[in-house]
XYZ file of N, CA and C in Angstrom:
369
model
N 81.644 -8.108 156.898
C 81.161 -8.450 155.568
C 80.743 -9.917 155.540
N 79.611 -10.206 154.930
C 79.115 -11.577 154.813
C 79.748 -12.229 153.594
N 80.572 -13.239 153.812
C 81.291 -13.916 152.738
C 80.381 -14.772 151.872
N 79.176 -15.077 152.347
C 78.253 -15.901 151.577
C 77.291 -15.063 150.743
N 77.520 -13.770 150.657
C 76.683 -12.901 149.840
C 76.907 -13.216 148.360
N 75.897 -12.992 147.518
C 76.067 -13.258 146.080
C 77.266 -12.506 145.517
N 78.036 -13.197 144.709
C 79.186 -12.576 144.068
C 80.470 -12.686 144.875
N 80.395 -13.012 146.157
C 81.588 -13.128 146.985
C 81.537 -14.478 147.688
N 82.095 -15.471 147.044
C 82.033 -16.822 147.596
C 83.432 -17.396 147.675
N 84.111 -17.084 148.714
C 85.475 -17.552 148.921
C 85.475 -18.464 150.144
N 85.908 -19.701 149.942
C 86.011 -20.623 151.062
C 87.446 -20.651 151.559
N 88.389 -20.632 150.634
C 89.812 -20.632 150.974
C 90.485 -19.475 150.239
N 91.591 -19.030 150.788
C 92.312 -17.929 150.169
C 93.727 -18.347 149.816
N 94.301 -17.682 148.809
C 95.704 -17.874 148.441
C 96.012 -19.231 147.846
N 97.187 -19.747 148.203
C 97.647 -21.003 147.607
C 96.785 -22.186 148.032
N 96.142 -22.106 149.174
C 95.248 -23.172 149.603
C 94.065 -23.290 148.644
N 93.556 -22.153 148.206
C 92.449 -22.154 147.239
C 92.900 -22.815 145.940
N 94.102 -22.507 145.480
C 94.611 -23.114 144.251
C 94.775 -24.626 144.408
N 95.223 -25.049 145.586
C 95.360 -26.478 145.857
C 94.028 -27.194 145.844
N 93.017 -26.569 146.402
C 91.673 -27.176 146.402
C 91.138 -27.247 144.975
N 91.359 -26.209 144.169
C 90.927 -26.250 142.773
C 91.638 -27.374 142.015
N 92.915 -27.561 142.281
C 93.658 -28.661 141.649
C 93.079 -30.003 142.082
N 92.700 -30.107 143.347
C 92.103 -31.351 143.833
C 90.748 -31.594 143.179
N 89.981 -30.545 142.941
C 88.685 -30.690 142.269
C 88.898 -31.218 140.850
N 89.894 -30.688 140.147
C 90.200 -31.179 138.799
C 90.616 -32.647 138.862
N 91.450 -33.005 139.838
C 91.847 -34.399 140.025
C 90.623 -35.278 140.268
N 89.692 -34.827 141.094
C 88.494 -35.606 141.403
C 87.634 -35.825 140.160
N 87.498 -34.793 139.330
C 86.708 -34.948 138.102
C 87.389 -35.906 137.121
N 88.715 -35.856 137.057
C 89.449 -36.823 136.238
C 89.277 -38.238 136.789
N 89.241 -38.374 138.106
C 89.032 -39.685 138.730
C 87.659 -40.246 138.368
N 86.655 -39.385 138.292
C 85.319 -39.827 137.868
C 85.389 -40.334 136.427
N 86.051 -39.593 135.551
C 86.166 -40.000 134.145
C 86.914 -41.321 134.010
N 88.011 -41.472 134.727
C 88.788 -42.715 134.669
C 87.964 -43.881 135.223
N 87.228 -43.622 136.288
C 86.372 -44.672 136.863
C 85.331 -45.138 135.869
N 84.686 -44.199 135.204
C 83.674 -44.581 134.207
C 84.310 -45.352 133.059
N 85.493 -44.935 132.642
C 86.192 -45.646 131.569
C 86.520 -47.075 132.012
N 87.081 -47.215 133.213
C 87.424 -48.547 133.721
C 86.188 -49.420 133.903
N 85.122 -48.809 134.336
C 83.891 -49.543 134.590
C 83.357 -50.201 133.327
N 83.498 -49.525 132.211
C 82.931 -50.055 130.972
C 83.952 -50.707 130.054
N 85.234 -50.488 130.267
C 86.265 -51.130 129.449
C 86.789 -52.407 130.085
N 86.933 -52.416 131.387
C 87.451 -53.571 132.121
C 86.262 -54.293 132.753
N 85.731 -55.228 132.035
C 84.512 -55.883 132.486
C 84.823 -57.093 133.372
N 85.611 -56.882 134.430
C 85.928 -57.963 135.354
C 85.396 -57.619 136.741
N 85.034 -58.647 137.461
C 84.529 -58.427 138.811
C 85.598 -57.845 139.718
N 86.843 -58.268 139.536
C 87.934 -57.770 140.372
C 88.072 -56.252 140.240
N 88.042 -55.750 139.019
C 88.151 -54.307 138.775
C 86.973 -53.569 139.404
N 85.789 -54.124 139.268
C 84.598 -53.453 139.787
C 84.574 -53.451 141.310
N 85.017 -54.547 141.921
C 85.116 -54.567 143.385
C 86.152 -53.553 143.868
N 87.269 -53.465 143.172
C 88.308 -52.508 143.540
C 87.780 -51.074 143.453
N 87.061 -50.761 142.377
C 86.472 -49.424 142.239
C 85.469 -49.153 143.352
N 84.677 -50.163 143.689
C 83.687 -49.999 144.760
C 84.368 -49.708 146.094
N 85.444 -50.412 146.375
C 86.179 -50.189 147.620
C 86.801 -48.793 147.636
N 87.444 -48.415 146.537
C 88.082 -47.097 146.466
C 87.057 -45.986 146.638
N 85.952 -46.060 145.893
C 84.934 -45.010 145.969
C 84.135 -45.079 147.274
N 84.150 -46.210 147.936
C 83.462 -46.318 149.214
C 84.267 -45.762 150.373
N 85.589 -45.685 150.220
C 86.441 -45.251 151.323
C 86.981 -43.832 151.139
N 87.586 -43.550 149.996
C 88.320 -42.289 149.843
C 87.474 -41.017 149.829
N 86.374 -40.936 149.079
C 85.603 -39.678 149.123
C 85.053 -39.333 150.510
N 84.438 -40.278 151.242
C 83.981 -39.888 152.586
C 85.138 -39.472 153.502
N 86.272 -40.151 153.345
C 87.441 -39.787 154.128
C 87.880 -38.354 153.787
N 87.832 -38.006 152.504
C 88.209 -36.648 152.096
C 87.277 -35.615 152.702
N 85.961 -35.878 152.713
C 85.014 -34.922 153.273
C 85.332 -34.636 154.740
N 85.655 -35.671 155.491
C 85.990 -35.503 156.907
C 87.315 -34.752 157.065
N 88.323 -35.163 156.313
C 89.628 -34.508 156.412
C 89.556 -33.043 156.011
N 88.831 -32.761 154.928
C 88.735 -31.369 154.491
C 88.059 -30.514 155.551
N 86.992 -31.017 156.119
C 86.281 -30.214 157.110
C 87.130 -29.959 158.346
N 87.647 -31.011 158.959
C 88.341 -30.851 160.236
C 89.757 -30.298 160.118
N 90.457 -30.664 159.055
C 91.875 -30.304 158.989
C 92.209 -29.203 157.979
N 91.253 -28.850 157.126
C 91.520 -27.765 156.179
C 90.559 -26.601 156.408
N 89.243 -26.882 156.372
C 88.292 -25.780 156.483
C 88.303 -25.122 157.860
N 88.200 -25.913 158.920
C 88.126 -25.298 160.256
C 89.332 -24.414 160.564
N 90.568 -24.884 160.325
C 91.688 -23.993 160.658
C 91.979 -22.911 159.615
N 91.672 -23.172 158.331
C 92.112 -22.247 157.279
C 90.988 -21.642 156.439
N 89.764 -22.021 156.691
C 88.647 -21.512 155.889
C 88.430 -20.024 156.092
N 87.931 -19.366 155.045
C 87.654 -17.928 155.124
C 86.508 -17.678 156.107
N 86.585 -16.553 156.774
C 85.571 -16.191 157.764
C 84.191 -16.071 157.108
N 83.184 -16.550 157.789
C 81.777 -16.480 157.332
C 81.539 -17.201 156.014
N 82.234 -18.300 155.751
C 82.040 -19.005 154.489
C 81.475 -20.413 154.677
N 80.977 -20.699 155.887
C 80.522 -22.067 156.154
C 79.366 -22.485 155.251
N 78.422 -21.613 154.990
C 77.268 -21.984 154.169
C 77.711 -22.382 152.756
N 78.644 -21.632 152.193
C 79.130 -21.970 150.850
C 79.950 -23.252 150.876
N 80.759 -23.447 151.922
C 81.513 -24.692 152.080
C 80.551 -25.872 152.163
N 79.523 -25.725 152.966
C 78.538 -26.789 153.148
C 77.820 -27.094 151.825
N 77.504 -26.079 151.066
C 76.856 -26.265 149.766
C 77.766 -27.044 148.812
N 79.044 -26.691 148.778
C 79.996 -27.415 147.932
C 80.143 -28.863 148.348
N 80.205 -29.114 149.657
C 80.293 -30.488 150.154
C 79.027 -31.268 149.791
N 77.893 -30.617 149.840
C 76.629 -31.264 149.498
C 76.622 -31.705 148.030
N 77.051 -30.834 147.147
C 77.113 -31.177 145.725
C 78.116 -32.307 145.488
N 79.293 -32.199 146.093
C 80.324 -33.233 145.919
C 79.853 -34.576 146.454
N 79.144 -34.583 147.580
C 78.683 -35.852 148.139
C 77.625 -36.495 147.245
N 76.835 -35.693 146.578
C 75.838 -36.252 145.651
C 76.513 -36.856 144.427
N 77.557 -36.216 143.929
C 78.318 -36.782 142.822
C 78.960 -38.096 143.249
N 79.553 -38.108 144.444
C 80.160 -39.327 144.965
C 79.123 -40.437 145.077
N 77.956 -40.132 145.635
C 76.913 -41.142 145.797
C 76.439 -41.683 144.448
N 76.359 -40.814 143.448
C 75.931 -41.256 142.113
C 76.961 -42.207 141.504
N 78.230 -41.889 141.608
C 79.277 -42.763 141.076
C 79.285 -44.083 141.836
N 79.174 -44.025 143.151
C 79.152 -45.238 143.969
C 77.957 -46.120 143.601
N 76.785 -45.517 143.406
C 75.596 -46.276 143.013
C 75.776 -46.886 141.624
N 76.357 -46.142 140.712
C 76.592 -46.648 139.363
C 77.521 -47.860 139.387
N 78.580 -47.785 140.167
C 79.496 -48.919 140.292
C 78.761 -50.114 140.906
N 77.966 -49.882 141.939
C 77.229 -50.956 142.607
C 76.251 -51.639 141.656
N 75.528 -50.854 140.894
C 74.562 -51.409 139.942
C 75.269 -52.204 138.861
N 76.359 -51.664 138.343
C 77.101 -52.362 137.297
C 77.703 -53.663 137.829
N 78.184 -53.639 139.056
C 78.732 -54.842 139.676
C 77.647 -55.900 139.835
N 76.482 -55.486 140.274
C 75.360 -56.411 140.424
C 74.972 -57.024 139.079
N 74.891 -56.186 138.052
C 74.532 -56.689 136.723
C 75.571 -57.681 136.203
N 76.842 -57.399 136.436
C 77.908 -58.289 135.985
C 77.828 -59.627 136.707
N 77.577 -59.595 138.021
C 77.451 -60.832 138.784
C 76.259 -61.660 138.306
N 75.139 -61.007 138.043
C 73.954 -61.713 137.550
C 74.215 -62.318 136.172
N 74.923 -61.603 135.335
C 75.255 -62.100 134.002
C 76.154 -63.336 134.100
N 77.138 -63.296 135.003
C 78.012 -64.450 135.186
C 77.241 -65.656 135.716
N 76.311 -65.427 136.639
C 75.489 -66.522 137.157
C 74.669 -67.151 136.028
N 74.101 -66.306 135.191
C 73.287 -66.783 134.071
C 74.130 -67.595 133.092
N 75.350 -67.116 132.810
C 76.231 -67.843 131.902
C 76.631 -69.196 132.478
N 76.910 -69.257 133.771
C 77.257 -70.524 134.411
C 76.068 -71.483 134.383
N 74.883 -70.953 134.591
C 73.676 -71.773 134.561
C 73.455 -72.343 133.168
N 73.659 -71.520 132.130
C 73.503 -71.980 130.745
C 74.517 -73.055 130.414
N 75.763 -72.883 130.877
C 76.804 -73.880 130.628
C 76.481 -75.203 131.321
N 75.953 -75.124 132.525
C 75.602 -76.329 133.268
C 74.465 -77.083 132.593
N 73.535 -76.361 132.008
C 72.420 -77.002 131.319
C 72.845 -77.651 130.012
N 73.879 -77.122 129.358
C 74.344 -77.663 128.081
C 75.163 -78.936 128.261
N 75.787 -79.096 129.430
C 76.612 -80.277 129.664
C 75.704 -81.503 129.838
N 76.105 -82.626 129.195
C 75.256 -83.828 129.305
C 75.420 -84.547 130.621
């Protein structure tokens, strides 16, 4: 039976599947918290920390999931669906990472402008 046929898309079975679903919910909450922190905590330190976290952990998860979860425990004939899910998740990760990078750049430029204005006002 082809596991990638329409209507039958199982990558993991049993409690492992439930664990992956819980991790997906955690990841979506992490995106929400990141966006909240990005716009509520307008400090460079917070933005650099978010950039480091989002630059390291999601790619690490993609590698760990593939080699240590999917290869040994993935459902037979489900690679195409697994690959599709990883593709979508990586695009979400890249979008969040780009958003943090752009916001960090804008904040740095704003601080430079404010310092320049202060320097011009001093006699």
